[in-house]
Amino acid sequence: MSTRPFSDAERKPSSLLCVGWLVILLAADGLYYGTQATTGTAIAEDLSEVGWMLSSLLLGSAALHSSVAQPALPAKNQERLPRRRMSILIALILMGPLIVLANVGGIRGQPVNVTVIVGMMAGLSLLLVLRVAFLAQYAQGRAIALAASLREQTDLQKQLTHQATHDPLTGLANRALLHERLESVLGRCSANSSAGLVMLDLDGFKDVNDTLGHPAGDELLVDVAQRLTGRVRDQDLVARLGGDEFALLVEGVDARTLHDYTTRLLDAFTDPFILAHGYSVHVTTSIGTRSVTKPTTPTEALRDADTALYRAKTAGKNQAAFFESPHQV
């Protein structure tokens, strides 16, 4: 369901029916009462009666038209009930009774009940206008409330989608989003094009948790995420897979570029991390890297990069290991 503002030039069918009702009603009243006031006898009385019946039909059609149940939003900064238009509408509605009251012919000498009838007509017309105005105001209020509710629902859906695909601690992509991006990259690349999957694991992270506590460990993870994000390109994806394990998906790189890339990542851990209360923590990282080309699958790429990471850990940590895919030529 969508809503959109409407302009003065844009009229709904129900509004056009109301305009037709008013125009035909005024024409019929003017023809009947005008000729009776000036000549003493109504001319084309049958035509006036047809006009009254037609105006009643248009008014009923306007009230029952489906567009009444689908109010459009008022344009920004537009008045809900323009006073000038309302004044003009009331004046036009009362024109028929006023013609009778201003009769210069034979109606002035009629009994008082004529004046009473005219007064009732004027009162009913005025109540009708006010009723339509109040209904219009209510409909516009409901439409605005509905639009606000739809915006809140859209924002909530975006928030839930973000929570489902991002790590709550660091704000990085999670494993699910990394897997989705891997599938997308593999769908676009050819056998000759390549991307790189880099997996990182912090060396000595357990010691930070044991000595400084888990809050300090969480703060360190957030700082690591920020430092990694600052060292990669805008198009690269940085993800946290869980615990102290991170991953990067790098597109459009060859083996040489990927090697230089991992070297820069190792250098990013040269400076210590300054935590709250002045704690200075120095941690290194072990890196496992795997080139991603067809016919590799996301599951295979993650498994092979993790294998390379394990090799880097067992080889002494603070270094990178590369997995040579059997699919590479």
CSV table of C-alpha atoms in Angstrom, one decimal:
chain,number,residue,atom,x,y,z
A,1,MET,CA,0.0,0.0,0.0
A,2,SER,CA,1.4,3.4,-0.9
A,3,THR,CA,0.3,7.0,-0.3
A,4,ARG,CA,1.3,10.2,-2.1
A,5,PRO,CA,0.5,13.9,-1.8
A,6,PHE,CA,-2.1,15.4,-4.1
A,7,SER,CA,-2.0,18.9,-5.7
A,8,ASP,CA,-4.7,21.4,-6.6
A,9,ALA,CA,-4.7,20.1,-10.1
A,10,GLU,CA,-5.2,16.5,-9.0
A,11,ARG,CA,-8.8,15.7,-8.2
A,12,LYS,CA,-10.3,12.4,-7.1
A,13,PRO,CA,-13.5,11.1,-8.6
A,14,SER,CA,-15.5,11.8,-5.4
A,15,SER,CA,-14.4,15.4,-5.5
A,16,LEU,CA,-15.4,15.8,-9.1
A,17,LEU,CA,-18.9,14.3,-8.3
A,18,CYS,CA,-19.2,16.9,-5.5
A,19,VAL,CA,-18.4,19.7,-7.8
A,20,GLY,CA,-20.9,18.4,-10.3
A,21,TRP,CA,-23.5,18.2,-7.6
A,22,LEU,CA,-22.9,21.8,-6.5
A,23,VAL,CA,-22.9,23.2,-10.0
A,24,ILE,CA,-26.1,21.5,-11.1
A,25,LEU,CA,-27.9,22.3,-7.8
A,26,LEU,CA,-27.0,26.0,-8.2
A,27,ALA,CA,-28.1,26.0,-11.8
A,28,ALA,CA,-31.5,24.4,-11.0
A,29,ASP,CA,-32.0,26.8,-8.0
A,30,GLY,CA,-31.1,29.8,-10.1
A,31,LEU,CA,-33.4,28.8,-12.9
A,32,TYR,CA,-36.4,28.1,-10.7
A,33,TYR,CA,-36.1,30.9,-8.1
A,34,GLY,CA,-34.6,33.5,-10.3
A,35,THR,CA,-37.3,33.3,-12.9
A,36,GLN,CA,-40.0,33.1,-10.3
A,37,ALA,CA,-38.6,36.1,-8.5
A,38,THR,CA,-38.4,38.3,-11.6
A,39,THR,CA,-41.5,37.1,-13.6
A,40,GLY,CA,-43.7,35.7,-10.8
A,41,THR,CA,-43.8,32.3,-12.6
A,42,ALA,CA,-41.1,29.7,-12.7
A,43,ILE,CA,-39.9,29.0,-16.2
A,44,ALA,CA,-39.0,25.4,-17.2
A,45,GLU,CA,-40.0,24.0,-13.9
A,46,ASP,CA,-39.6,20.5,-15.1
A,47,LEU,CA,-36.0,21.2,-16.1
A,48,SER,CA,-35.3,22.5,-12.6
A,49,GLU,CA,-36.8,19.3,-11.1
A,50,VAL,CA,-34.5,17.2,-13.3
A,51,GLY,CA,-31.5,19.2,-12.2
A,52,TRP,CA,-32.4,18.7,-8.5
A,53,MET,CA,-32.8,15.0,-9.0
A,54,LEU,CA,-29.5,14.8,-10.9
A,55,SER,CA,-27.7,16.8,-8.2
A,56,SER,CA,-29.0,14.4,-5.5
A,57,LEU,CA,-27.8,11.5,-7.6
A,58,LEU,CA,-24.3,13.0,-7.9
A,59,LEU,CA,-24.1,13.7,-4.2
A,60,GLY,CA,-25.1,10.2,-3.3
A,61,SER,CA,-22.6,8.8,-5.8
A,62,ALA,CA,-19.8,11.0,-4.3
A,63,ALA,CA,-20.5,9.6,-0.9
A,64,LEU,CA,-20.5,6.0,-2.0
A,65,HIS,CA,-17.5,6.2,-4.4
A,66,SER,CA,-14.6,3.9,-3.5
A,67,SER,CA,-12.1,6.8,-3.7
A,68,VAL,CA,-13.6,8.2,-0.4
A,69,ALA,CA,-12.2,5.2,1.4
A,70,GLN,CA,-8.7,5.9,0.0
A,71,PRO,CA,-7.7,9.4,1.1
A,72,ALA,CA,-4.5,10.8,-0.3
A,73,LEU,CA,-2.0,12.6,1.8
A,74,PRO,CA,-2.1,16.3,1.9
A,75,ALA,CA,0.8,18.0,0.3
A,76,LYS,CA,3.5,19.3,2.6
A,77,ASN,CA,2.7,22.6,4.2
A,78,GLN,CA,-0.8,22.5,2.7
A,79,GLU,CA,-3.7,23.7,4.9
A,80,ARG,CA,-6.1,20.9,6.0
A,81,LEU,CA,-9.1,23.1,5.5
A,82,PRO,CA,-8.4,26.2,3.4
A,83,ARG,CA,-10.6,29.0,4.9
A,84,ARG,CA,-11.0,30.9,1.6
A,85,ARG,CA,-12.2,27.8,-0.2
A,86,MET,CA,-14.6,27.0,2.6
A,87,SER,CA,-16.0,30.5,2.6
A,88,ILE,CA,-16.6,30.3,-1.2
A,89,LEU,CA,-18.3,26.9,-0.8
A,90,ILE,CA,-20.6,28.1,1.9
A,91,ALA,CA,-21.5,31.2,-0.1
A,92,LEU,CA,-22.4,29.1,-3.1
A,93,ILE,CA,-24.4,26.7,-1.0
A,94,LEU,CA,-26.4,29.6,0.5
A,95,MET,CA,-27.0,31.3,-2.9
A,96,GLY,CA,-30.2,29.4,-3.6
A,97,PRO,CA,-31.9,30.4,-0.3
A,98,LEU,CA,-30.6,33.9,-0.6
A,99,ILE,CA,-32.2,34.3,-4.1
A,100,VAL,CA,-35.5,33.4,-2.5
A,101,LEU,CA,-35.1,35.8,0.4
A,102,ALA,CA,-34.1,38.6,-2.0
A,103,ASN,CA,-37.1,38.0,-4.2
A,104,VAL,CA,-38.4,41.2,-5.7
A,105,GLY,CA,-41.5,39.6,-7.2
A,106,GLY,CA,-44.4,37.9,-5.5
A,107,ILE,CA,-42.8,35.8,-2.8
A,108,ARG,CA,-42.4,38.6,-0.2
A,109,GLY,CA,-46.2,38.6,0.3
A,110,GLN,CA,-46.3,34.8,0.9
A,111,PRO,CA,-47.0,33.4,4.4
A,112,VAL,CA,-44.2,33.2,6.9
A,113,ASN,CA,-43.7,29.4,6.3
A,114,VAL,CA,-41.9,30.3,3.1
A,115,THR,CA,-39.2,32.1,5.1
A,116,VAL,CA,-39.1,29.2,7.5
A,117,ILE,CA,-38.6,26.7,4.7
A,118,VAL,CA,-35.9,28.9,3.2
A,119,GLY,CA,-34.2,29.1,6.6
A,120,MET,CA,-34.3,25.3,7.0
A,121,MET,CA,-32.7,24.9,3.5
A,122,ALA,CA,-29.9,27.3,4.5
A,123,GLY,CA,-29.3,25.5,7.8
A,124,LEU,CA,-29.3,22.1,6.2
A,125,SER,CA,-26.9,23.3,3.5
A,126,LEU,CA,-24.6,24.8,6.0
A,127,LEU,CA,-24.6,21.6,8.1
A,128,LEU,CA,-23.9,19.6,5.0
A,129,VAL,CA,-20.8,21.7,4.2
A,130,LEU,CA,-19.6,21.5,7.8
A,131,ARG,CA,-20.1,17.7,7.8
A,132,VAL,CA,-18.1,17.3,4.6
A,133,ALA,CA,-15.4,19.5,6.1
A,134,PHE,CA,-15.1,17.5,9.3
A,135,LEU,CA,-15.1,14.2,7.4
A,136,ALA,CA,-12.3,15.6,5.1
A,137,GLN,CA,-10.3,16.6,8.2
A,138,TYR,CA,-10.8,13.2,9.8
A,139,ALA,CA,-9.8,11.4,6.6
A,140,GLN,CA,-6.7,13.4,6.2
A,141,GLY,CA,-5.7,12.8,9.9
A,142,ARG,CA,-6.2,9.1,9.4
A,143,ALA,CA,-4.2,9.1,6.2
A,144,ILE,CA,-1.3,10.9,7.9
A,145,ALA,CA,-1.4,8.5,10.8
A,146,LEU,CA,-1.4,5.6,8.4
A,147,ALA,CA,1.6,7.0,6.5
A,148,ALA,CA,3.5,7.5,9.8
A,149,SER,CA,2.7,3.9,10.8
A,150,LEU,CA,4.0,2.6,7.4
A,151,ARG,CA,7.2,4.6,7.8
A,152,GLU,CA,7.7,3.1,11.3
A,153,GLN,CA,7.1,-0.4,9.9
A,154,THR,CA,9.6,0.2,7.1
A,155,ASP,CA,12.2,1.4,9.6
A,156,LEU,CA,11.6,-1.6,11.8
A,157,GLN,CA,12.0,-4.0,8.9
A,158,LYS,CA,15.3,-2.3,8.0
A,159,GLN,CA,16.5,-2.5,11.6
A,160,LEU,CA,15.6,-6.2,11.8
A,161,THR,CA,17.4,-6.9,8.5
A,162,HIS,CA,20.5,-5.1,9.7
A,163,GLN,CA,20.4,-7.1,13.0
A,164,ALA,CA,20.1,-10.3,11.1
A,165,THR,CA,23.2,-9.6,8.9
A,166,HIS,CA,25.5,-7.7,11.3
A,167,ASP,CA,27.5,-8.4,14.4
A,168,PRO,CA,25.8,-6.7,17.4
A,169,LEU,CA,29.1,-5.9,19.1
A,170,THR,CA,31.2,-4.4,16.3
A,171,GLY,CA,28.6,-3.5,13.7
A,172,LEU,CA,30.5,-5.5,11.1
A,173,ALA,CA,28.9,-8.0,8.8
A,174,ASN,CA,28.3,-11.4,10.3
A,175,ARG,CA,28.9,-14.9,8.8
A,176,ALA,CA,25.5,-15.0,7.1
A,177,LEU,CA,26.2,-11.8,5.2
A,178,LEU,CA,29.7,-12.9,4.3
A,179,HIS,CA,28.4,-16.1,2.9
A,180,GLU,CA,25.8,-14.2,0.9
A,181,ARG,CA,28.5,-11.9,-0.5
A,182,LEU,CA,30.7,-14.8,-1.4
A,183,GLU,CA,27.9,-16.3,-3.5
A,184,SER,CA,27.4,-13.0,-5.2
A,185,VAL,CA,31.1,-12.6,-6.0
A,186,LEU,CA,31.3,-16.1,-7.4
A,187,GLY,CA,28.3,-15.5,-9.5
A,188,ARG,CA,29.9,-12.5,-11.1
A,189,CYS,CA,33.5,-13.6,-11.5
A,190,SER,CA,34.8,-15.8,-14.3
A,191,ALA,CA,37.5,-18.5,-14.3
A,192,ASN,CA,40.1,-15.8,-15.0
A,193,SER,CA,39.0,-13.1,-12.5
A,194,SER,CA,39.7,-13.5,-8.8
A,195,ALA,CA,38.7,-12.3,-5.4
A,196,GLY,CA,40.4,-13.0,-2.1
A,197,LEU,CA,39.1,-14.3,1.2
A,198,VAL,CA,41.2,-13.3,4.2
A,199,MET,CA,40.6,-14.8,7.7
A,200,LEU,CA,42.2,-13.3,10.8
A,201,ASP,CA,42.5,-14.6,14.4
A,202,LEU,CA,43.9,-12.5,17.2
A,203,ASP,CA,47.0,-13.9,19.0
A,204,GLY,CA,46.7,-13.8,22.7
A,205,PHE,CA,43.2,-12.6,22.9
A,206,LYS,CA,42.3,-15.2,25.7
A,207,ASP,CA,45.0,-13.6,27.9
A,208,VAL,CA,43.3,-10.2,27.6
A,209,ASN,CA,40.0,-11.7,28.7
A,210,ASP,CA,41.7,-13.6,31.6
A,211,THR,CA,43.7,-10.6,32.9
A,212,LEU,CA,41.6,-7.6,32.2
A,213,GLY,CA,38.1,-9.1,32.0
A,214,HIS,CA,35.6,-9.7,29.2
A,215,PRO,CA,34.5,-6.0,29.0
A,216,ALA,CA,38.1,-5.1,28.1
A,217,GLY,CA,38.1,-8.0,25.6
A,218,ASP,CA,34.9,-6.6,24.0
A,219,GLU,CA,36.5,-3.2,23.8
A,220,LEU,CA,39.5,-4.6,22.1
A,221,LEU,CA,37.3,-6.4,19.5
A,222,VAL,CA,35.6,-3.1,18.7
A,223,ASP,CA,39.0,-1.3,18.3
A,224,VAL,CA,40.2,-4.1,16.1
A,225,ALA,CA,37.1,-3.8,13.9
A,226,GLN,CA,37.6,-0.1,13.5
A,227,ARG,CA,41.3,-0.5,12.7
A,228,LEU,CA,40.6,-3.2,10.0
A,229,THR,CA,37.8,-1.0,8.5
A,230,GLY,CA,40.2,1.9,8.2
A,231,ARG,CA,42.8,-0.2,6.4
A,232,VAL,CA,40.6,-1.7,3.6
A,233,ARG,CA,39.0,-0.2,0.5
A,234,ASP,CA,35.4,0.9,0.5
A,235,GLN,CA,34.2,-2.0,-1.6
A,236,ASP,CA,35.8,-4.6,0.6
A,237,LEU,CA,33.7,-6.4,3.2
A,238,VAL,CA,34.9,-6.8,6.8
A,239,ALA,CA,33.1,-9.4,8.9
A,240,ARG,CA,33.3,-10.8,12.4
A,241,LEU,CA,32.7,-14.6,12.3
A,242,GLY,CA,32.6,-15.0,16.1
A,243,GLY,CA,34.9,-14.6,19.1
A,244,ASP,CA,38.2,-13.0,18.0
A,245,GLU,CA,37.9,-14.3,14.4
A,246,PHE,CA,37.4,-11.8,11.5
A,247,ALA,CA,37.2,-12.2,7.7
A,248,LEU,CA,37.7,-9.9,4.8
A,249,LEU,CA,36.3,-10.3,1.3
A,250,VAL,CA,38.4,-8.5,-1.3
A,251,GLU,CA,37.3,-8.3,-4.9
A,252,GLY,CA,39.3,-7.7,-8.1
A,253,VAL,CA,42.8,-8.8,-6.8
A,254,ASP,CA,45.4,-11.2,-8.2
A,255,ALA,CA,47.8,-13.3,-6.1
A,256,ARG,CA,50.5,-10.5,-5.9
A,257,THR,CA,48.0,-7.9,-4.8
A,258,LEU,CA,46.5,-10.2,-2.2
A,259,HIS,CA,50.0,-10.9,-0.8
A,260,ASP,CA,50.6,-7.1,-0.4
A,261,TYR,CA,47.1,-6.8,1.1
A,262,THR,CA,47.8,-9.3,3.9
A,263,THR,CA,51.2,-7.6,4.6
A,264,ARG,CA,49.4,-4.3,5.3
A,265,LEU,CA,47.0,-6.1,7.6
A,266,LEU,CA,49.8,-7.6,9.6
A,267,ASP,CA,51.3,-4.1,9.9
A,268,ALA,CA,48.0,-2.8,11.2
A,269,PHE,CA,48.7,-4.6,14.5
A,270,THR,CA,52.1,-3.1,15.1
A,271,ASP,CA,50.8,-0.3,17.2
A,272,PRO,CA,49.2,-1.2,20.6
A,273,PHE,CA,45.5,-0.7,21.3
A,274,ILE,CA,44.7,1.8,24.1
A,275,LEU,CA,41.7,0.6,26.1
A,276,ALA,CA,39.7,2.3,28.9
A,277,HIS,CA,41.5,3.2,32.1
A,278,GLY,CA,44.7,3.7,30.2
A,279,TYR,CA,45.4,0.0,29.5
A,280,SER,CA,47.8,-0.5,26.5
A,281,VAL,CA,47.3,-3.9,24.9
A,282,HIS,CA,49.5,-5.3,22.1
A,283,VAL,CA,48.1,-8.2,20.2
A,284,THR,CA,49.2,-9.7,16.8
A,285,THR,CA,47.2,-11.6,14.3
A,286,SER,CA,47.5,-14.8,12.3
A,287,ILE,CA,46.1,-14.7,8.7
A,288,GLY,CA,44.8,-17.4,6.4
A,289,THR,CA,44.2,-16.4,2.8
A,290,ARG,CA,42.5,-18.1,-0.1
A,291,SER,CA,41.9,-16.9,-3.7
A,292,VAL,CA,38.3,-17.2,-4.7
A,293,THR,CA,37.6,-18.3,-8.2
A,294,LYS,CA,35.1,-20.6,-10.0
A,295,PRO,CA,34.2,-23.4,-9.4
A,296,THR,CA,34.9,-22.7,-5.7
A,297,THR,CA,31.8,-22.6,-3.5
A,298,PRO,CA,31.4,-20.3,-0.4
A,299,THR,CA,31.7,-23.3,1.9
A,300,GLU,CA,34.9,-24.4,0.3
A,301,ALA,CA,36.4,-20.9,0.4
A,302,LEU,CA,35.7,-20.5,4.1
A,303,ARG,CA,37.0,-24.0,4.9
A,304,ASP,CA,40.2,-23.5,2.9
A,305,ALA,CA,40.9,-20.0,4.4
A,306,ASP,CA,40.4,-21.5,7.9
A,307,THR,CA,42.9,-24.3,7.0
A,308,ALA,CA,45.5,-21.7,6.0
A,309,LEU,CA,44.8,-19.7,9.2
A,310,TYR,CA,45.5,-22.9,11.2
A,311,ARG,CA,48.8,-23.3,9.4
A,312,ALA,CA,49.8,-19.7,10.2
A,313,LYS,CA,48.9,-20.3,13.9
A,314,THR,CA,51.0,-23.5,14.1
A,315,ALA,CA,53.9,-21.9,12.3
A,316,GLY,CA,54.4,-19.4,15.0
A,317,LYS,CA,51.6,-16.8,14.8
A,318,ASN,CA,51.9,-13.2,13.6
A,319,GLN,CA,52.2,-14.3,10.0
A,320,ALA,CA,50.1,-15.1,7.0
A,321,ALA,CA,49.6,-18.4,5.2
A,322,PHE,CA,48.2,-18.9,1.7
A,323,PHE,CA,46.0,-21.8,0.6
A,324,GLU,CA,46.8,-23.0,-2.9
A,325,SER,CA,43.5,-24.1,-4.5
A,326,PRO,CA,43.7,-27.2,-6.7
A,327,HIS,CA,41.4,-25.4,-9.1
A,328,GLN,CA,43.9,-22.7,-9.8
A,329,VAL,CA,45.8,-23.1,-13.0
